[in-house]
Tab-separated table of C-alpha atoms in Angstrom:
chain	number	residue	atom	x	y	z
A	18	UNK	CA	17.519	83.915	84.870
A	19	UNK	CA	19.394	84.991	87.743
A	20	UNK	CA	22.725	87.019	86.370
A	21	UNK	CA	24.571	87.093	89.976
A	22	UNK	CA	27.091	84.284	90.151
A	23	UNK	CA	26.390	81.154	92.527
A	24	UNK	CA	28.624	80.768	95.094
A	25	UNK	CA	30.466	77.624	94.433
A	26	UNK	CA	29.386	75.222	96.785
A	27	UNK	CA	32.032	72.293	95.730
A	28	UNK	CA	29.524	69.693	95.366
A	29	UNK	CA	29.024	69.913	91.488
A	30	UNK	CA	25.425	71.608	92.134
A	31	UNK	CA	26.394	74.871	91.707
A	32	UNK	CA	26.813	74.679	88.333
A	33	UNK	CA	23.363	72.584	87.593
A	34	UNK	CA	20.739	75.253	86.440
A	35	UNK	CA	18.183	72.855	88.592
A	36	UNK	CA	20.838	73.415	91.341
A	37	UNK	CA	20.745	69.343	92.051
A	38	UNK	CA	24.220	67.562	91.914
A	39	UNK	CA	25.235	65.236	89.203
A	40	UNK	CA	23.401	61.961	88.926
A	41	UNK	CA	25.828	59.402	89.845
A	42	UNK	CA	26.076	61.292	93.290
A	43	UNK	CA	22.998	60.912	94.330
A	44	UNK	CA	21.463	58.348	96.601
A	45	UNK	CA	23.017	54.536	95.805
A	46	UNK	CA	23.516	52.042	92.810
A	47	UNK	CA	20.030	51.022	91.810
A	48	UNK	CA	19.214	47.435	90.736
A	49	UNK	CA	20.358	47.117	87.405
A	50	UNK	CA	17.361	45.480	85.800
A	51	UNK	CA	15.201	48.714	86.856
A	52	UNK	CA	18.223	51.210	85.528
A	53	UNK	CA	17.766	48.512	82.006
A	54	UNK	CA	14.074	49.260	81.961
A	55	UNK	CA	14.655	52.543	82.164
A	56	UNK	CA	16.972	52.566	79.611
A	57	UNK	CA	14.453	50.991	77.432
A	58	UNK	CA	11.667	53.066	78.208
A	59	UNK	CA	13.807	56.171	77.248
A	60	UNK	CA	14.863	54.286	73.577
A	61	UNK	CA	11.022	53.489	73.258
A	62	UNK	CA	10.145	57.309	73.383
A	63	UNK	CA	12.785	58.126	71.328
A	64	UNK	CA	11.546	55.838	68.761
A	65	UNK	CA	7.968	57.921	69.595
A	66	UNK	CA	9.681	61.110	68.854
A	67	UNK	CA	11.528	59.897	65.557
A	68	UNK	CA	7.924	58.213	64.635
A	69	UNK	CA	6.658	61.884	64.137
A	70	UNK	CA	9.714	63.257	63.176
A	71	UNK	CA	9.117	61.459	59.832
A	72	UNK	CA	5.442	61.916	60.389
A	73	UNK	CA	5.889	65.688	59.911
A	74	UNK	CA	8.381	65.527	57.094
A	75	UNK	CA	6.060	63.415	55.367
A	76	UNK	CA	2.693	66.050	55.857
A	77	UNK	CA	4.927	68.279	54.423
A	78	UNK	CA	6.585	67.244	51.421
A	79	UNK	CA	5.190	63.647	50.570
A	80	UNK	CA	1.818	64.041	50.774
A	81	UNK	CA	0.451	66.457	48.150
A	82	UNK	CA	-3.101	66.312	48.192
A	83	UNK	CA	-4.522	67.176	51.813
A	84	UNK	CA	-5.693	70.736	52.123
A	85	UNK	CA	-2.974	73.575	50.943
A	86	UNK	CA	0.605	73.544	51.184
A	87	UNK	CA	0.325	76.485	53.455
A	88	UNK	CA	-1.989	73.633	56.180
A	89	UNK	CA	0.372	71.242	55.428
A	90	UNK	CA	3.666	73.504	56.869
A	91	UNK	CA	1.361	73.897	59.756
A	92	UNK	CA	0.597	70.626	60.370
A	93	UNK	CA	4.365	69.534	59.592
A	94	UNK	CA	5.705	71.748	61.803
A	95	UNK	CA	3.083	71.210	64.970
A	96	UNK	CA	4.605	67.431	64.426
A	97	UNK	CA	7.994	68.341	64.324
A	98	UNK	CA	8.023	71.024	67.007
A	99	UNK	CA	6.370	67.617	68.842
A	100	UNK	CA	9.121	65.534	67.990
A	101	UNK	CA	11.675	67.497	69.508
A	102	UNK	CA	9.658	68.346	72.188
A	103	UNK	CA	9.548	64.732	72.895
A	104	UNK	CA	13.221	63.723	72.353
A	105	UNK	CA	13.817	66.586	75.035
A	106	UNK	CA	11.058	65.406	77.314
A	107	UNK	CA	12.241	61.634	77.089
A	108	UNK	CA	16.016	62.703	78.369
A	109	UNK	CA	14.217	64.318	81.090
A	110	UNK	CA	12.163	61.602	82.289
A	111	UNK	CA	15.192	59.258	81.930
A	112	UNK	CA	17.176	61.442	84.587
A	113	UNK	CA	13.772	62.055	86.668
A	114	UNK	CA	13.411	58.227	86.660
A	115	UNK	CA	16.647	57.327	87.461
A	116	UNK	CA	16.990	59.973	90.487
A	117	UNK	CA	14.063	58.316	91.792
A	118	UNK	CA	15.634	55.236	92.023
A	119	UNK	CA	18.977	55.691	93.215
A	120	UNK	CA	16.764	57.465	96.011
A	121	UNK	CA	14.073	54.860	96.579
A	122	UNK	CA	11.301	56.964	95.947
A	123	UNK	CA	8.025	56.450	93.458
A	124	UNK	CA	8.945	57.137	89.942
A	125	UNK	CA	8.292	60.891	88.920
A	126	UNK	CA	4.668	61.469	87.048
A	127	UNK	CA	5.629	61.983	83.056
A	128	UNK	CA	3.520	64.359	80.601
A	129	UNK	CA	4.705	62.871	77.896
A	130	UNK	CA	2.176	60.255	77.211
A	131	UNK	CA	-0.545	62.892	77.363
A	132	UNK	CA	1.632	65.660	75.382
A	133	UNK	CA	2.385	62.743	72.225
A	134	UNK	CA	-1.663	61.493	72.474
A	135	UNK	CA	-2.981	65.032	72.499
A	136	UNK	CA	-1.041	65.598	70.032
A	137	UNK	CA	-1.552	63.360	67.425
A	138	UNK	CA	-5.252	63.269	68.049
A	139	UNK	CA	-5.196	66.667	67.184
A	140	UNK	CA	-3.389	66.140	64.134
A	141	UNK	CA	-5.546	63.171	63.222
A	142	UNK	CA	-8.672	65.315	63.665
A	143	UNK	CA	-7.373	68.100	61.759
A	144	UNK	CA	-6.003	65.718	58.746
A	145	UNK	CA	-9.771	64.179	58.736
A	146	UNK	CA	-11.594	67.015	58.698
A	147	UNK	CA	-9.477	67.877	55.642
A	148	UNK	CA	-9.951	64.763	53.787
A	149	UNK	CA	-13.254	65.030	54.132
A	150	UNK	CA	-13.865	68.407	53.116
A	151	UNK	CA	-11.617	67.609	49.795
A	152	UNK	CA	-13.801	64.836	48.629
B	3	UNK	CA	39.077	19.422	74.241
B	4	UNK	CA	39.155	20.665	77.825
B	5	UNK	CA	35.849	22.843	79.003
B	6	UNK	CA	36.119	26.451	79.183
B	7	UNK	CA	35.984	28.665	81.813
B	8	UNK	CA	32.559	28.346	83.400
B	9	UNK	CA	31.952	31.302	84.749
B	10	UNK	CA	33.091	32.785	81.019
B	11	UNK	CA	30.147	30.916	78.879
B	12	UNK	CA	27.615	31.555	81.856
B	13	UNK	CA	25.227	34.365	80.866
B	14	UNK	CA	24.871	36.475	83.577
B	15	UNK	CA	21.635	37.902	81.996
B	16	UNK	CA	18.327	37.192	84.007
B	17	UNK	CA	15.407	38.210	82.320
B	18	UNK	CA	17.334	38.592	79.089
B	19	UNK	CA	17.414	42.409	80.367
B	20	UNK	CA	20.994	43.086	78.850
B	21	UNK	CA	19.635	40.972	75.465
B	22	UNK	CA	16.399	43.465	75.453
B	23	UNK	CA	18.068	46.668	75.853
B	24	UNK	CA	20.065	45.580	73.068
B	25	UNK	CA	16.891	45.031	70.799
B	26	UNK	CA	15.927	48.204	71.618
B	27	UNK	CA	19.021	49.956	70.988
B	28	UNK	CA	18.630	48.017	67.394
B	29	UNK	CA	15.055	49.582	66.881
B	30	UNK	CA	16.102	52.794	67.444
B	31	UNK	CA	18.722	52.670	65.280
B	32	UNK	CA	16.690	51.393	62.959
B	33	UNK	CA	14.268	54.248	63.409
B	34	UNK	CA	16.837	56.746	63.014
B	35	UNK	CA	17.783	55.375	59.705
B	36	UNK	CA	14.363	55.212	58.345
B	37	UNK	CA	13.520	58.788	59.831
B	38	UNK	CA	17.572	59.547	57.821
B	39	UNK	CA	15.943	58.519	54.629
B	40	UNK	CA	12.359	60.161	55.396
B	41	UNK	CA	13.554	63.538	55.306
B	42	UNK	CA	16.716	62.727	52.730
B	43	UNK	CA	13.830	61.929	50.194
B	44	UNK	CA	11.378	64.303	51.344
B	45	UNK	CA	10.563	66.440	48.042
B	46	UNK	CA	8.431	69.757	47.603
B	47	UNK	CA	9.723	72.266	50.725
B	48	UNK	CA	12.296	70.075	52.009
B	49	UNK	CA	13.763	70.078	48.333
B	50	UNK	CA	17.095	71.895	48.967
B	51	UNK	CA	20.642	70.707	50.181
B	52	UNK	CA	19.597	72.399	53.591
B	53	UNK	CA	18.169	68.947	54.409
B	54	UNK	CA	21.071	66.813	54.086
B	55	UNK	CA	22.189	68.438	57.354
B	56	UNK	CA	19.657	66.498	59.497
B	57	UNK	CA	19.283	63.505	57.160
B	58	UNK	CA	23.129	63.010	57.458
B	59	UNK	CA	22.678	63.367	61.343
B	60	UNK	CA	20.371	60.703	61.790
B	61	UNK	CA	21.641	57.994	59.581
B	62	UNK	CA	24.727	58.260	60.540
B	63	UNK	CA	23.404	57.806	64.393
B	64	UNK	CA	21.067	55.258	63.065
B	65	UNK	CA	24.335	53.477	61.676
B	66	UNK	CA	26.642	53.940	63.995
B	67	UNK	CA	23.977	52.662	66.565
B	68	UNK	CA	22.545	50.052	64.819
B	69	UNK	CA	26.095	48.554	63.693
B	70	UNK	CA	28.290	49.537	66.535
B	71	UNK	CA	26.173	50.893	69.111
B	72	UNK	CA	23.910	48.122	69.986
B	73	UNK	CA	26.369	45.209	70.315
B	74	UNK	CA	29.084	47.409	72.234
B	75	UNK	CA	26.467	48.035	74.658
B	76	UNK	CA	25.335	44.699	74.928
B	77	UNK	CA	28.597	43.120	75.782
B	78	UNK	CA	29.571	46.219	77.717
B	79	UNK	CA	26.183	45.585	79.737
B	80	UNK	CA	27.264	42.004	79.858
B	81	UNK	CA	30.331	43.141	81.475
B	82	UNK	CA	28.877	45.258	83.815
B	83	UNK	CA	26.401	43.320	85.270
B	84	UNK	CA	29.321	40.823	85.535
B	85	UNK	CA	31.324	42.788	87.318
B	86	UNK	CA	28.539	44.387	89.665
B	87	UNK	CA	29.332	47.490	87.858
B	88	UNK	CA	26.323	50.011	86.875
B	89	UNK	CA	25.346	49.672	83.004
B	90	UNK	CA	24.025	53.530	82.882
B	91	UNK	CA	25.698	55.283	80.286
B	92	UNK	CA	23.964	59.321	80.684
B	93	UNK	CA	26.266	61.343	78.313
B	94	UNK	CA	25.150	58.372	75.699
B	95	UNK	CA	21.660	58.719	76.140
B	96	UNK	CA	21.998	62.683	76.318
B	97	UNK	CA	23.536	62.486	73.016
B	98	UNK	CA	20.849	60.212	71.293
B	99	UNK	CA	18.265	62.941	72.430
B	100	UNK	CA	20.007	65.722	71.755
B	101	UNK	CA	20.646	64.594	67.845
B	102	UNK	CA	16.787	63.791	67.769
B	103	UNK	CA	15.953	67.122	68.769
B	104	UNK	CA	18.607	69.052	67.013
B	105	UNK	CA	17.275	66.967	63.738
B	106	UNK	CA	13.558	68.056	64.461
B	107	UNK	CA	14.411	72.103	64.872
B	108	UNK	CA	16.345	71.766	61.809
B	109	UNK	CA	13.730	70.426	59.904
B	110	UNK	CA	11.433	73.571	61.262
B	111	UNK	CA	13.816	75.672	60.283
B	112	UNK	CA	14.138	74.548	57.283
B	113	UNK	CA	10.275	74.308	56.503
B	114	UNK	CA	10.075	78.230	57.935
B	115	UNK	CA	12.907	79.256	55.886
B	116	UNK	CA	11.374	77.810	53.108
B	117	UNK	CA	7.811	79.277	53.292
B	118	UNK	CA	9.364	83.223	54.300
């Protein structure tokens, strides 16, 4: 992180640690319906993240039988380090999206459906594997 | 009884956009509250007063969203689009993700604490 102060350039970038000015300066008023959609799109991985938010509170304190409670912190926390990895991820992808279309250009490529089906698979295939070594 | 103002009872809502952003302001407030009462009843390592910290933070998002949050923005979208005026509302949505993520670390921390 760069300690020497930014010259201020009086165009509210300066202060932006991705150096690009505010959103509602950029480019022009999209149409609303697409700004809407990607309002809802944001909400809907929101909902993702808050999904295995209680996902990972549940592996670790309502679910008592699966492997030991030191595999269940493990587990719990993967998910919950995912769910906030998510919420962040989703606000980002909101403001990616929306640049995009106050500029006219194709909407930005998001990890997130990869990072939350990776992710989960993995936990799946790790909860198996432990159900099926406990029987 | 003389008709009202036309342009008043006309929905300016094509696609029922403004009506489905509502709905899913309504799920995620929903979600919030049932993630709230997830981790308020979550026993075993979350057992300690620490976790009334993020429990409290998400249902009371999920209720202020789900009660006040989703119809506000519904007629304020309603407005908006009425008025030609843009219905994005970033500091809202910033906030939403930054109590999602804020409630997920302090979960972590919580579970780390717990297991040290």
């Amino acid at each position: 992180m760069r300690l020497v102060r930014r010259a201020a350039r009086g165009d509210g970038t300066s202060w932006r640690p991705d150096g690009q000015a505010p959103l509602h300066q950029v480019g022009s008023e999209p149409d609303y319906r697409f700004s809407l959609a990607n309002e809802r799109t944001f909400l809907a991985w929101l909902r993702t993240a808050l999904a295995l938010l209680a996902g990972g509170v549940a592996v670790v304190s309502l679910v008592p039988d699966i492997g030991t409670p030191a595999i269940r912190r493990v587990i719990g926390v993967a998910l919950l380090l995912l769910a906030g990895m998510v919420a962040g991820a989703s606000y980002r992808r909101w403001a990616a999206s929306e640049r995009a279309l106050r500029l006219e250009r194709p909407l930005p490529r998001s990890s997130l459906p990869l990072l939350v089906a990776s992710g989960v698979t993995a936990v799946i295939a790790v909860l198996l594997v432990l159900v099926a070594l406990g029987t | 009884m003389s008709r009202p103002d036309r342009d008043a009872d006309t929905l300016h809502d094509e696609g029922a956009q403004a009506e489905r952003t509502a709905l899913s302001w309504q799920r995620t407030g929903l979600s919030l509250l049932g993630a709230g009462i997830v981790v308020l009843h979550a026993g075993d390592e979350l057992d300690t007063p620490l976790r009334l910290v993020p429990a409290l933070l998400l249902l009371a998002t999920g209720a202020l969203v789900t009660g006040v949050g989703a119809p506000v923005r519904y007629r304020e979208t309603l407005r908006d689009l009425r008025s030609g005026r843009s219905p994005v509302r970033m500091p809202l949505l910033l906030a939403l993700s930054l109590v999602v993520t804020v409630s997920a670390l302090a979960a972590v921390g919580i579970v780390v604490v717990h297991a040290v």
